[in-house]
PDB file of C-alpha atoms in Angstrom:
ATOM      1  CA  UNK A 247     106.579  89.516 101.838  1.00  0.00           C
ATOM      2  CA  UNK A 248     103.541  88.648  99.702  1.00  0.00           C
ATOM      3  CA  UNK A 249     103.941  87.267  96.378  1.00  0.00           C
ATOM      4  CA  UNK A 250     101.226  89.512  94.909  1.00  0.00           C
ATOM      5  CA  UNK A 251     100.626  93.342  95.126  1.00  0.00           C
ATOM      6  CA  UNK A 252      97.151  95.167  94.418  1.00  0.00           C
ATOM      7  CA  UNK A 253      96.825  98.348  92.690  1.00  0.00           C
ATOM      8  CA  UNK A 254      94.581 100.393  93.528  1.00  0.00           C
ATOM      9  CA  UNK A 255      94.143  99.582  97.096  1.00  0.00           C
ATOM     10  CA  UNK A 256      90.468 101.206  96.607  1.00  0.00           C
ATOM     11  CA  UNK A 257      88.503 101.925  93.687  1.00  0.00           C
ATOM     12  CA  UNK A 258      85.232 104.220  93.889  1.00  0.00           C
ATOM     13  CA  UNK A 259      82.978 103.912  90.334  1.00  0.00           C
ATOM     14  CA  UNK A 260      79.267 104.287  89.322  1.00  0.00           C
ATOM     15  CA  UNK A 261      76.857 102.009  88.394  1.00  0.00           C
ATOM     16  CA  UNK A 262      77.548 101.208  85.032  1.00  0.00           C
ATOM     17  CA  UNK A 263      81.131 101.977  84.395  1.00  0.00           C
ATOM     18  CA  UNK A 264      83.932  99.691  84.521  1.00  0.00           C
ATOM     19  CA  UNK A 265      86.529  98.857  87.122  1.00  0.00           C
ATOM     20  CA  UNK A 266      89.853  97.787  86.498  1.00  0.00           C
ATOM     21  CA  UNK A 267      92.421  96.362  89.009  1.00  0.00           C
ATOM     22  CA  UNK A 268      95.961  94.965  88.765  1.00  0.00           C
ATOM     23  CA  UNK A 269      97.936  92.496  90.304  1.00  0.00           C
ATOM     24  CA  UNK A 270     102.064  91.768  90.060  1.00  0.00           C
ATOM     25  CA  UNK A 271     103.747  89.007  91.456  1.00  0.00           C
ATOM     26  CA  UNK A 272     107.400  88.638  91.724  1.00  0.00           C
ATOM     27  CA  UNK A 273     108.534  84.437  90.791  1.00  0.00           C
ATOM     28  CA  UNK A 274     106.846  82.255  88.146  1.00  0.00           C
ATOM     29  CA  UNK A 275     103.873  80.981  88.499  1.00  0.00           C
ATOM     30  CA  UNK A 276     101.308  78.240  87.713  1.00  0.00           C
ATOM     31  CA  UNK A 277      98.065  79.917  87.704  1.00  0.00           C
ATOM     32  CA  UNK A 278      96.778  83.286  89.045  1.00  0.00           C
ATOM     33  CA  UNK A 279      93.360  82.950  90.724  1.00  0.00           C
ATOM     34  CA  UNK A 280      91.248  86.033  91.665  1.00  0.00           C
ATOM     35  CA  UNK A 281      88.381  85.799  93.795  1.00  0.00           C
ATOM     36  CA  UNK A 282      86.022  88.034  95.955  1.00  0.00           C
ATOM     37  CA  UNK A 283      85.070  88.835  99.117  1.00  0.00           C
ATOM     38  CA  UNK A 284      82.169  90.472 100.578  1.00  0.00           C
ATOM     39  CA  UNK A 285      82.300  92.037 104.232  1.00  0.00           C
ATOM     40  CA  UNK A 286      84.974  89.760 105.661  1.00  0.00           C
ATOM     41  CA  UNK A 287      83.083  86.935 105.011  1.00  0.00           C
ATOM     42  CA  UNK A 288      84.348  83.798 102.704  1.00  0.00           C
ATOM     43  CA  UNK A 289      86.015  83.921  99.598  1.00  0.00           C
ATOM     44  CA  UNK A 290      84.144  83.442  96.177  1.00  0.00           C
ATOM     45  CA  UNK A 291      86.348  82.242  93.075  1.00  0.00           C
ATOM     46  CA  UNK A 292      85.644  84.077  90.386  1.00  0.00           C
ATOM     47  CA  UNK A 293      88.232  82.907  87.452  1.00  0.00           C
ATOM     48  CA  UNK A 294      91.586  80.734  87.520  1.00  0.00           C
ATOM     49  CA  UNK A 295      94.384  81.729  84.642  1.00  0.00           C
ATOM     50  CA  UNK A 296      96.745  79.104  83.969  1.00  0.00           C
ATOM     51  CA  UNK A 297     100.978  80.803  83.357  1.00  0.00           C
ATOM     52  CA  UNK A 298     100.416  79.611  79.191  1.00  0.00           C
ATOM     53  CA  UNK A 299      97.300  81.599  78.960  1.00  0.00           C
ATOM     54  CA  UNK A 300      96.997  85.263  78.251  1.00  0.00           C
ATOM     55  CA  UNK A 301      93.134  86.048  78.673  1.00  0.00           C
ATOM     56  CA  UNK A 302      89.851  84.922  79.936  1.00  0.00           C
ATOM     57  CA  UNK A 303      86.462  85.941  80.162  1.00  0.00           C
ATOM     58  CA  UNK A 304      83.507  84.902  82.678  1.00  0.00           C
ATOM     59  CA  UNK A 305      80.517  86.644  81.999  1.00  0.00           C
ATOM     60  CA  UNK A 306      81.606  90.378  83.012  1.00  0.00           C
ATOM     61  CA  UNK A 307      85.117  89.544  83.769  1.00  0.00           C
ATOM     62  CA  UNK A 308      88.031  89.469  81.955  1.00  0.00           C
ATOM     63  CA  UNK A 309      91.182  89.022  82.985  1.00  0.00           C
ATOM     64  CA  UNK A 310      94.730  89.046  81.358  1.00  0.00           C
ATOM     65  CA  UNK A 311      97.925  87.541  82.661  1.00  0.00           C
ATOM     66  CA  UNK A 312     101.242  88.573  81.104  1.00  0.00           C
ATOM     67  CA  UNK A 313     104.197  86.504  82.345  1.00  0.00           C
ATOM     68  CA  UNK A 314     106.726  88.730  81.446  1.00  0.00           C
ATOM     69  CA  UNK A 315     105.916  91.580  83.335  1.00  0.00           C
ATOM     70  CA  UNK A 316     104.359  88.974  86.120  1.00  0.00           C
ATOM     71  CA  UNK A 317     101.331  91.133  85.541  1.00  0.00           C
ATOM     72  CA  UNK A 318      97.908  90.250  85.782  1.00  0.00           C
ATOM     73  CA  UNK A 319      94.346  92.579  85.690  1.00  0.00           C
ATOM     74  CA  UNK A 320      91.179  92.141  86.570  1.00  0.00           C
ATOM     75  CA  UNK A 321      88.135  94.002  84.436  1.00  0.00           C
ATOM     76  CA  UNK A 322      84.706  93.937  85.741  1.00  0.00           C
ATOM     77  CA  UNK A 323      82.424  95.852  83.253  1.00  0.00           C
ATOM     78  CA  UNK A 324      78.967  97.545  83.408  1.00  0.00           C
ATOM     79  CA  UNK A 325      79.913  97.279  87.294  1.00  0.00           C
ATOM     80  CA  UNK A 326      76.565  96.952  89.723  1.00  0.00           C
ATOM     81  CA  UNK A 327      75.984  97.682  93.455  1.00  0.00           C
ATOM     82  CA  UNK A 328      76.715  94.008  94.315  1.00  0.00           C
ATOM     83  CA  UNK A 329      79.562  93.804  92.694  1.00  0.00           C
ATOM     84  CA  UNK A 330      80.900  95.883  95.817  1.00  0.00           C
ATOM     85  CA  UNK A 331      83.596  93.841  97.586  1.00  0.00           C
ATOM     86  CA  UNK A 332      87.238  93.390  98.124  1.00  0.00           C
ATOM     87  CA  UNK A 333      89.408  91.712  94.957  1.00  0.00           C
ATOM     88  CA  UNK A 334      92.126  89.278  95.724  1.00  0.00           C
ATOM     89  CA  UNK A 335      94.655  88.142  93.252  1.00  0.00           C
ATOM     90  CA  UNK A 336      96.796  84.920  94.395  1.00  0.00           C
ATOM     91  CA  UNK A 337      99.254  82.683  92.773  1.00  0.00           C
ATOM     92  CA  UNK A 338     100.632  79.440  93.658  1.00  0.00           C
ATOM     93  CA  UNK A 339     104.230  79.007  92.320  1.00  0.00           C
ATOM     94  CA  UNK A 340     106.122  76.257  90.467  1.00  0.00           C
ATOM     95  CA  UNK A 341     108.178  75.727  93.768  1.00  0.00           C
ATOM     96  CA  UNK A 342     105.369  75.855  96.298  1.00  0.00           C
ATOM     97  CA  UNK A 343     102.171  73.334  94.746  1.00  0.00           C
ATOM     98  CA  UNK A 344      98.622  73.931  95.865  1.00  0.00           C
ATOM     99  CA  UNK A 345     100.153  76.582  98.399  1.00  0.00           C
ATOM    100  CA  UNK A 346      98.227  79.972  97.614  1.00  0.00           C
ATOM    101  CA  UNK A 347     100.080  83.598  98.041  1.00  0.00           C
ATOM    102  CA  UNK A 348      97.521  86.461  97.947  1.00  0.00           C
ATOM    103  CA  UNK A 349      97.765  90.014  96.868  1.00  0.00           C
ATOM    104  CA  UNK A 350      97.139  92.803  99.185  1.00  0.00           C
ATOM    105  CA  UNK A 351      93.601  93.376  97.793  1.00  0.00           C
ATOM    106  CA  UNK A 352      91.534  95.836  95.953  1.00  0.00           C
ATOM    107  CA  UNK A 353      88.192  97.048  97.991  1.00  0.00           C
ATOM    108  CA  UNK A 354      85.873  97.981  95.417  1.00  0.00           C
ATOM    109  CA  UNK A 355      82.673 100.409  96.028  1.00  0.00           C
ATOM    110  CA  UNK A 356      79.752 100.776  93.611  1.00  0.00           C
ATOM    111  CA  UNK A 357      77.979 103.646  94.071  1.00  0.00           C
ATOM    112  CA  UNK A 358      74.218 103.054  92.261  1.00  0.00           C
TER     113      UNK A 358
ATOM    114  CA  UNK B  36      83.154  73.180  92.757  1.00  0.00           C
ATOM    115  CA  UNK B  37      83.393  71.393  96.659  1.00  0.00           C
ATOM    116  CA  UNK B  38      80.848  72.616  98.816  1.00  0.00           C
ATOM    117  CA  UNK B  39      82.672  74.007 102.219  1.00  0.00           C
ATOM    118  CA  UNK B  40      81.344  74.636 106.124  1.00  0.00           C
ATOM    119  CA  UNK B  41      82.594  75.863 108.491  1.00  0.00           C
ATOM    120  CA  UNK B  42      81.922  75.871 112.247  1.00  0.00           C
ATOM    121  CA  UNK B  43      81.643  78.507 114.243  1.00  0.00           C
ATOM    122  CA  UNK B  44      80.296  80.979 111.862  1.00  0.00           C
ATOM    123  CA  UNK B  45      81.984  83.262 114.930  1.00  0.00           C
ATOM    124  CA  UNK B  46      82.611  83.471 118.347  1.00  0.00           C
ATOM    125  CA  UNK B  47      83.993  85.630 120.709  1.00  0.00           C
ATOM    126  CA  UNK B  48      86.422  84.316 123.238  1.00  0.00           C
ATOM    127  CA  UNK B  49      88.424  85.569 126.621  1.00  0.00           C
ATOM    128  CA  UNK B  50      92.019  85.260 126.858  1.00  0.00           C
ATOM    129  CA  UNK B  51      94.229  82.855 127.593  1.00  0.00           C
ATOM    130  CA  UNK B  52      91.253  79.936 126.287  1.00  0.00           C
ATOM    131  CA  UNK B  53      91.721  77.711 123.350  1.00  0.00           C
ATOM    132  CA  UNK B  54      88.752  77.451 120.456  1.00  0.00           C
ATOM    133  CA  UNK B  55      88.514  74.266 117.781  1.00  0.00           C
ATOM    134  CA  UNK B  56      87.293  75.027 114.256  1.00  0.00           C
ATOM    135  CA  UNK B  57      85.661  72.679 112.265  1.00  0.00           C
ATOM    136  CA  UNK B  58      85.980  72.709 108.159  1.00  0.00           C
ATOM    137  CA  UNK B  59      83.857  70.048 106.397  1.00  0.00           C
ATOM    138  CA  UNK B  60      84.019  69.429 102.617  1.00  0.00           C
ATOM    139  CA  UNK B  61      80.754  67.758 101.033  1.00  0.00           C
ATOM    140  CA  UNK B  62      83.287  65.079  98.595  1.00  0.00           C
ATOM    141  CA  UNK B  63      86.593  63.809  99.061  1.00  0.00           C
ATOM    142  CA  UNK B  64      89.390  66.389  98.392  1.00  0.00           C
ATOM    143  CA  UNK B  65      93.188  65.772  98.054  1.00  0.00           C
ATOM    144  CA  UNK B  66      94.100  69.119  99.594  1.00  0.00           C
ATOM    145  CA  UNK B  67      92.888  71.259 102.720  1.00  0.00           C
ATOM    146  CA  UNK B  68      94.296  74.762 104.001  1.00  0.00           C
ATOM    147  CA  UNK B  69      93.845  76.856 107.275  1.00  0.00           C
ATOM    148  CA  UNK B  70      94.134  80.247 106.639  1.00  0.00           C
ATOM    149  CA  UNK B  71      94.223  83.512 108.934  1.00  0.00           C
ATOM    150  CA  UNK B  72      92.823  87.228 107.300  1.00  0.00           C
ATOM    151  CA  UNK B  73      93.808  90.211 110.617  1.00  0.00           C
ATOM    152  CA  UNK B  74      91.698  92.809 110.513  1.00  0.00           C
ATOM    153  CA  UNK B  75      91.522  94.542 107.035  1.00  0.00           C
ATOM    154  CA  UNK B  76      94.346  92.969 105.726  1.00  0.00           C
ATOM    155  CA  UNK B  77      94.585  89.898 103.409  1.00  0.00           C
ATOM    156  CA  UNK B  78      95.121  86.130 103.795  1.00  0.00           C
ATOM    157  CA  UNK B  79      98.251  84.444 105.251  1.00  0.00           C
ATOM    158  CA  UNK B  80      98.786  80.447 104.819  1.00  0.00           C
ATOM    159  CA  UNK B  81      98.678  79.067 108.501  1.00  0.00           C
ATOM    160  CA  UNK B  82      99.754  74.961 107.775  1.00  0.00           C
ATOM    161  CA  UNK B  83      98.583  72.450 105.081  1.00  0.00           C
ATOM    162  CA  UNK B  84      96.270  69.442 106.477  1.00  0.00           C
ATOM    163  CA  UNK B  85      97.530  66.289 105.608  1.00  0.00           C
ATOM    164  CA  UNK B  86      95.313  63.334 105.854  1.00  0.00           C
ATOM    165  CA  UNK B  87      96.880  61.023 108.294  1.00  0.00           C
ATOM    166  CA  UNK B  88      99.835  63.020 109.161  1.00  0.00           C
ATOM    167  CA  UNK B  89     100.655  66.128 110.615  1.00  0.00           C
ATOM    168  CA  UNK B  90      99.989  69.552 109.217  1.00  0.00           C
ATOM    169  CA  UNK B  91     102.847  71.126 107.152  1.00  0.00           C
ATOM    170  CA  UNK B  92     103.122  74.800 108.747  1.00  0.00           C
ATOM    171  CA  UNK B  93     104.212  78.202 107.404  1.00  0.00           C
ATOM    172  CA  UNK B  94     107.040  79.947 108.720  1.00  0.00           C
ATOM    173  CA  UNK B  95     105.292  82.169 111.577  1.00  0.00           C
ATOM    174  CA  UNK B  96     103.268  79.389 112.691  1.00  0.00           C
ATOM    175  CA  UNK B  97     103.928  76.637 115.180  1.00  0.00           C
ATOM    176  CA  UNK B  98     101.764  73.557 116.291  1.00  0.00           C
ATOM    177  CA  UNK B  99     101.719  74.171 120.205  1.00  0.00           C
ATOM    178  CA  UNK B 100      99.563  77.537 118.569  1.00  0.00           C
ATOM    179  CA  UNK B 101      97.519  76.343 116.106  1.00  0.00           C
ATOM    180  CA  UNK B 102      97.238  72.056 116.357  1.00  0.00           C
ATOM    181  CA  UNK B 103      95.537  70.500 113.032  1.00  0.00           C
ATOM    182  CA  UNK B 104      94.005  67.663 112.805  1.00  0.00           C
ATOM    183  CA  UNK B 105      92.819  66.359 109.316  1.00  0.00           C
ATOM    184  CA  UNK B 106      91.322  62.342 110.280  1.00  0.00           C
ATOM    185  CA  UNK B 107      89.619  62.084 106.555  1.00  0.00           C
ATOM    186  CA  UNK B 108      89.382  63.395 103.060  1.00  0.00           C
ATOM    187  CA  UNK B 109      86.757  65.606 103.999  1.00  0.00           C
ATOM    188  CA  UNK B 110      86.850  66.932 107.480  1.00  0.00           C
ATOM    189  CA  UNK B 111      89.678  69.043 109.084  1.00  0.00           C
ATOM    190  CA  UNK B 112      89.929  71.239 112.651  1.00  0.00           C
ATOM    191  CA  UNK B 113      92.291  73.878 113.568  1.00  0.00           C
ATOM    192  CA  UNK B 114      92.596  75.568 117.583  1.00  0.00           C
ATOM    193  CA  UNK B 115      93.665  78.582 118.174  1.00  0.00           C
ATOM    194  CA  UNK B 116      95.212  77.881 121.550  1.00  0.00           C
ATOM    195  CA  UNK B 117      95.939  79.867 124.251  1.00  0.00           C
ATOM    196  CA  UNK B 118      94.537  83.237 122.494  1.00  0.00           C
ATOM    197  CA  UNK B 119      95.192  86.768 122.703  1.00  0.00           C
ATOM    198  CA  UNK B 120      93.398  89.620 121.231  1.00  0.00           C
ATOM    199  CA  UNK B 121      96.143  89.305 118.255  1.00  0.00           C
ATOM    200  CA  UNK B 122      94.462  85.960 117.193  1.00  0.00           C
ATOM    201  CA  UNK B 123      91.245  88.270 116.712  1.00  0.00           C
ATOM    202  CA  UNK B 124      91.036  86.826 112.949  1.00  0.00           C
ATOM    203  CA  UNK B 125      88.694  85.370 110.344  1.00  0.00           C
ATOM    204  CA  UNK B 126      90.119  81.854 110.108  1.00  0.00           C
ATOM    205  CA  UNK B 127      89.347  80.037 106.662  1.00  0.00           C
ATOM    206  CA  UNK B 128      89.432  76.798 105.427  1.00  0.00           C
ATOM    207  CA  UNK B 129      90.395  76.038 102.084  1.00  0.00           C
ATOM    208  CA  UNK B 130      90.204  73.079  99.797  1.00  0.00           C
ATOM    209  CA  UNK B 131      91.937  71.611  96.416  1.00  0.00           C
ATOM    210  CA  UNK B 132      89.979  69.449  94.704  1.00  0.00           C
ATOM    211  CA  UNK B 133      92.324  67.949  92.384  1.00  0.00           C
ATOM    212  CA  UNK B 134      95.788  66.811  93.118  1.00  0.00           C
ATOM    213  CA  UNK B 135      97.480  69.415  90.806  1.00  0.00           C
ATOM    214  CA  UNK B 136      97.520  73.212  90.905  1.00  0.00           C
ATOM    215  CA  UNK B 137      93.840  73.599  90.266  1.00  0.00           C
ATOM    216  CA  UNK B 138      91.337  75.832  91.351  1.00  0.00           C
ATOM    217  CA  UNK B 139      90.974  76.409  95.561  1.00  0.00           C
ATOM    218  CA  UNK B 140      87.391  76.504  96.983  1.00  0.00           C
ATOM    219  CA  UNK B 141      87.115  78.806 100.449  1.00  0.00           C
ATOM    220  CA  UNK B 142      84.697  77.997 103.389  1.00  0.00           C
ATOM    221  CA  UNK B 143      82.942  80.869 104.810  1.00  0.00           C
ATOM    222  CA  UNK B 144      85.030  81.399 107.370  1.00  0.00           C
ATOM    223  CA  UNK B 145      85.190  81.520 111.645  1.00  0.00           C
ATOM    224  CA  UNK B 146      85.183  85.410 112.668  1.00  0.00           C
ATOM    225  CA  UNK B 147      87.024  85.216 116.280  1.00  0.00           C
ATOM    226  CA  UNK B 148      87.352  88.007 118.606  1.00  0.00           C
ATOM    227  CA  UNK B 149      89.332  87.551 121.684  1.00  0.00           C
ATOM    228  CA  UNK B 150      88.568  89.895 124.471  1.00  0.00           C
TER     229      UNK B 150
END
């Protein structure tokens, strides 16, 4: 089974408002990586969170990683049209190096 | 961050052939992954290339299906042998650019339908 699970599966927002997705994992971790995906095509990395950290911030994201709930969420804010796309959480594990394990994914739609 | 291709962009294929994608990386990288995303569902790890050696696979995935070669630090193929319309995939490559558990770059991917 995958290491990480996606809540929601879909999210359906305005122009403007925030979205918020989660991500849980179930062994310990290195880092937590999200990234994006438009259409089915390639993967863009948006933000890498290392186990020791607890937040980060890239221009409109933040995201949060707690450890002891293997927990980790994704915020876009003021959300746009382009930011319409599937979300993908993935963690590579202390056993496993480089190997990624992605979440089920979160397809986001942006209504303007 | 590495700058990845990928070749085919797509194809679509009949049974029963084989297809060879290519994945190059514009600098030197110390790790490369094939991936495989089904239809509407999310990514699974195929095999890691190893420069020089033969690909490490995931449990699911054999070599007779899906050979690897990896000949450099920047340039890897994976077939897709003997397809079905199962194999109907996007197939991405995926690099490491550091030898520790840093960030991993993704190629645009290979969209393959099989008829």
């Amino acid at each position: 089974s995958q290491q990480g699970e996606e809540d929601p599966q879909a999210l359906s927002i305005q122009e403007g408002e925030n979205a918020t997705m989660n991500c849980s994992y179930k062994t310990s971790i290195n880092n937590l990586q999200w990234y994006r995906q438009n259409s089915g095509r390639g993967l863009v990395h948006l933000i890498l969170i290392r186990s020791n950290e607890r937040e980060k911030h890239s221009g409109r994201l933040r995201v949060t990683l707690d450890t002891s709930k293997k927990s980790s969420s994704l915020l876009i804010t003021a959300s746009r049209a382009a930011d319409t796309a599937s979300y993908f959480c993935a963690t590579d594990a202390k056993a496993a190096g480089n190997k990624l394990t992605f979440g089920g994914g979160t397809r986001v739609l942006v209504k303007p | 961050s590495a700058v990845i291709s990928q070749k085919p962009s797509r194809d679509i294929c009949q049974r029963g052939t084989s297809l060879t994608i290519q994945c190059q990386v514009d600098s030197q990288v110390t790790m490369m992954f094939w991936y495989r995303q089904q239809p509407g569902q999310s990514l699974t790890l195929i095999a890691t290339a190893n420069q020089g050696s033969e690909a490490t696979y995931e449990s699911g995935f054999v070599i007779d299906k899906f050979p690897i070669s990896r000949p450099n630090l920047t340039f890897s193929t994976l077939t897709v042998s003997n397809m079905s319309p199962e194999d109907s995939s996007i197939y991405l490559c995926s690099v490491a650019t550091s030898g520790g558990p840093d960030e991993q770059f993704f190629g645009p991917g290979t969209r393959l339908t099989v008829l």
